[in-house]
Amino acid sequence: MSELKNLTWPDAEIVNREVLIIPLGSIEQHGPHLPLDTDSVIAQAIARELHARNNTSGLAPLVAYGASGEHSDFPGTLSIGTAALTTVLTELVRDASRYWKAVLFVNGHGGNSEALNAALALANAESYLAAATGLRGDPTDTHAGYQETSLMLHLDPTRVHLERAEPGHTAPLAEILLTMQEKGVREISANGILGDPTQASRILGEQLFNKAVEQAITHYDALTSRF
């Protein structure tokens, strides 16, 4: 099936409509070496691969703006905040559910989690079928470090400025989360990095991508089992 954005409404009416996959990203700083849309690139790539493996799925356009207030002290970041994002995601589930049996969000940004969890709780309380999948990895490498840099080397290497990569703050997320939420990432890391991108590689990026896709397939199958 083609991506939803490429269909006419008569085309959309006759396709097999089970799960609508919606990639969710952000526009925010990713250190001096990665583009602002890194989370969006990763989420969209996982969503496209998941869609390609499931002919009963649909692929919605990317939700490009997320809750990125913790990065707002860095130029280029555009955040709509948790409250607005919760509303957007909730309304997407409600409207998509008129035509699709379920909705699966593919989330590329950890800062979207609060809004995503709130939207899913409300959607399921209203008897809609909705779930989410995303990235899981090293808790000492949570932003623009070796994991995201490796993924971008695999997915879009021409946009990675590896010569600018340098280590950032590498404490576990649990130790810095409160400070990050109250004062922002720049209070913790002057270069905006939480991790060490100098350890990145394309091979690792391919491995991380495949792992994320397999995780997405597991969530997809769990969702369809609820039909």
XYZ file of C-alpha atoms in Angstrom:
227
model
C 0.000 0.000 0.000
C 1.178 3.525 -0.744
C 1.736 6.039 1.996
C -1.507 7.693 3.039
C -0.423 11.095 1.743
C -0.173 9.704 -1.803
C -3.711 8.286 -1.937
C -6.919 9.876 -3.141
C -9.946 9.411 -0.895
C -11.440 6.690 -3.140
C -8.097 4.865 -2.946
C -8.105 5.185 0.838
C -11.653 3.844 0.968
C -10.861 0.516 -0.690
C -7.531 -0.410 0.915
C -7.323 -2.911 3.754
C -7.464 -0.715 6.837
C -6.287 -2.440 9.988
C -3.507 -0.427 11.653
C -2.580 3.172 10.855
C 1.090 3.746 11.637
C 1.910 7.329 12.657
C 5.589 8.328 13.035
C 6.229 10.915 15.739
C 9.403 12.980 15.812
C 10.699 16.393 16.838
C 12.608 19.426 15.644
C 15.310 19.993 18.242
C 19.040 20.348 18.712
C 21.108 17.203 18.415
C 24.542 18.510 19.238
C 26.897 20.167 16.743
C 27.011 17.099 14.484
C 23.421 15.932 13.830
C 20.491 17.696 12.095
C 17.516 19.096 13.981
C 15.160 16.486 12.522
C 17.179 13.473 13.695
C 14.315 12.037 15.772
C 11.952 12.477 12.842
C 14.300 10.727 10.404
C 14.651 7.736 12.721
C 10.939 7.467 13.545
C 9.924 7.751 9.905
C 12.436 5.114 8.788
C 11.204 2.613 11.381
C 7.593 3.369 10.470
C 8.244 2.884 6.750
C 9.967 -0.447 7.315
C 7.147 -1.624 9.560
C 4.601 -0.541 6.960
C 6.504 -2.369 4.206
C 6.259 -5.609 6.165
C 2.508 -5.357 6.856
C 0.169 -5.029 3.881
C -2.827 -4.388 6.137
C -1.231 -1.238 7.534
C -1.373 2.372 6.471
C 1.410 4.911 6.911
C 0.374 8.409 7.941
C 2.506 11.525 7.421
C 5.046 12.314 10.111
C 4.051 14.396 13.134
C 7.183 16.536 13.010
C 6.753 18.751 16.071
C 6.957 17.352 19.582
C 7.484 18.255 23.226
C 11.073 19.493 23.283
C 11.056 22.214 25.927
C 14.168 20.790 27.575
C 16.104 21.744 24.419
C 14.638 25.229 23.950
C 17.839 26.993 25.053
C 19.471 25.804 21.832
C 18.688 27.688 18.585
C 16.626 25.778 16.049
C 14.506 23.838 18.517
C 10.750 24.135 17.915
C 8.532 22.681 20.644
C 4.741 22.618 20.926
C 4.818 21.344 24.515
C 3.270 18.375 26.264
C -0.277 19.723 26.562
C -0.580 20.617 22.882
C 1.020 17.356 21.777
C -1.342 15.347 23.983
C -4.290 17.027 22.285
C -2.877 16.424 18.803
C -2.226 12.732 19.434
C -5.586 12.180 21.107
C -7.464 13.773 18.222
C -5.460 11.792 15.672
C -6.486 8.535 17.352
C -10.126 9.587 17.548
C -10.332 10.628 13.918
C -8.223 7.804 12.480
C -10.375 5.286 14.333
C -13.327 6.181 12.132
C -11.624 4.255 9.328
C -8.893 2.152 10.953
C -9.179 -0.590 13.552
C -6.138 0.631 15.485
C -3.378 3.242 15.604
C 0.305 2.597 16.306
C 2.618 5.538 16.992
C 6.332 5.138 16.231
C 8.021 7.592 18.577
C 11.525 8.894 17.935
C 11.819 11.374 20.840
C 11.810 10.495 24.533
C 10.438 13.916 25.450
C 7.185 12.988 23.703
C 6.565 10.118 26.116
C 4.487 12.003 28.679
C 2.102 13.311 26.024
C 2.023 9.965 24.260
C 1.214 8.039 27.432
C -1.549 10.494 28.345
C -3.078 10.309 24.870
C -2.963 6.508 24.825
C -4.542 6.258 28.275
C -7.391 8.518 27.216
C -7.836 6.782 23.871
C -8.009 3.341 25.425
C -10.380 4.606 28.129
C -12.629 5.713 25.266
C -12.421 2.183 23.794
C -10.104 3.040 20.912
C -7.243 0.677 20.084
C -3.927 2.535 20.199
C -0.346 1.784 21.211
C 3.207 3.028 20.715
C 6.670 1.744 19.959
C 10.004 3.524 20.023
C 13.691 3.232 20.858
C 15.258 1.574 23.883
C 18.942 1.559 24.621
C 21.870 2.641 26.776
C 20.625 4.927 29.615
C 23.984 6.744 29.642
C 23.625 7.641 25.960
C 20.217 9.242 25.575
C 20.611 12.185 23.204
C 22.839 12.728 20.161
C 25.283 10.130 21.464
C 26.637 7.003 19.817
C 23.202 5.421 19.386
C 21.446 8.214 17.488
C 24.633 9.066 15.611
C 25.026 5.432 14.549
C 21.404 5.315 13.409
C 21.901 8.447 11.321
C 25.118 7.049 9.819
C 23.002 4.110 8.689
C 19.941 6.074 7.543
C 21.228 9.435 6.280
C 25.042 9.574 6.476
C 25.529 12.652 4.297
C 23.883 14.789 6.984
C 26.138 13.613 9.815
C 29.063 15.946 10.626
C 31.175 13.333 12.368
C 34.190 15.649 12.436
C 32.246 17.848 14.900
C 31.265 14.990 17.205
C 32.504 15.171 20.781
C 31.506 13.562 24.083
C 28.786 15.207 26.129
C 27.360 14.450 29.563
C 27.320 10.689 30.127
C 25.579 10.228 33.486
C 22.577 7.855 33.524
C 19.304 9.546 32.617
C 17.812 8.813 36.042
C 20.514 10.976 37.665
C 19.971 14.031 35.479
C 16.281 13.830 34.587
C 14.989 16.216 37.267
C 17.613 18.883 36.509
C 16.990 18.492 32.795
C 13.239 18.935 33.242
C 13.601 21.951 35.531
C 16.532 23.768 33.915
C 16.964 22.219 30.483
C 19.644 20.198 28.751
C 22.016 23.152 28.378
C 22.372 23.325 32.165
C 23.841 19.817 32.044
C 25.579 19.714 28.673
C 26.956 22.808 26.943
C 27.115 21.059 23.568
C 23.652 19.511 23.906
C 24.918 15.923 23.868
C 23.986 13.302 26.449
C 26.352 10.490 25.530
C 29.435 9.957 23.383
C 28.931 10.127 19.601
C 32.609 9.473 18.914
C 31.875 5.774 19.453
C 29.294 5.679 16.638
C 29.482 3.459 13.571
C 27.314 2.662 10.563
C 27.370 -1.057 11.379
C 26.067 -0.396 14.880
C 23.428 1.874 13.376
C 22.163 -0.937 11.169
C 22.002 -3.263 14.168
C 20.118 -0.701 16.264
C 17.699 -0.036 13.420
C 16.937 -3.719 12.914
C 16.373 -4.124 16.655
C 13.963 -1.172 16.679
C 12.056 -2.596 13.712
C 11.730 -5.989 15.400
C 10.432 -4.267 18.515
C 7.932 -2.352 16.387
C 6.748 -5.602 14.792
C 6.173 -7.064 18.262
C 4.028 -4.067 19.224
C 2.177 -4.244 15.908
C 1.370 -7.922 16.379
C 0.254 -7.334 19.966
C -2.086 -4.605 18.754
C -3.639 -6.714 16.003
C -4.182 -9.570 18.460
C -6.681 -7.316 20.237
C -9.036 -7.101 17.239
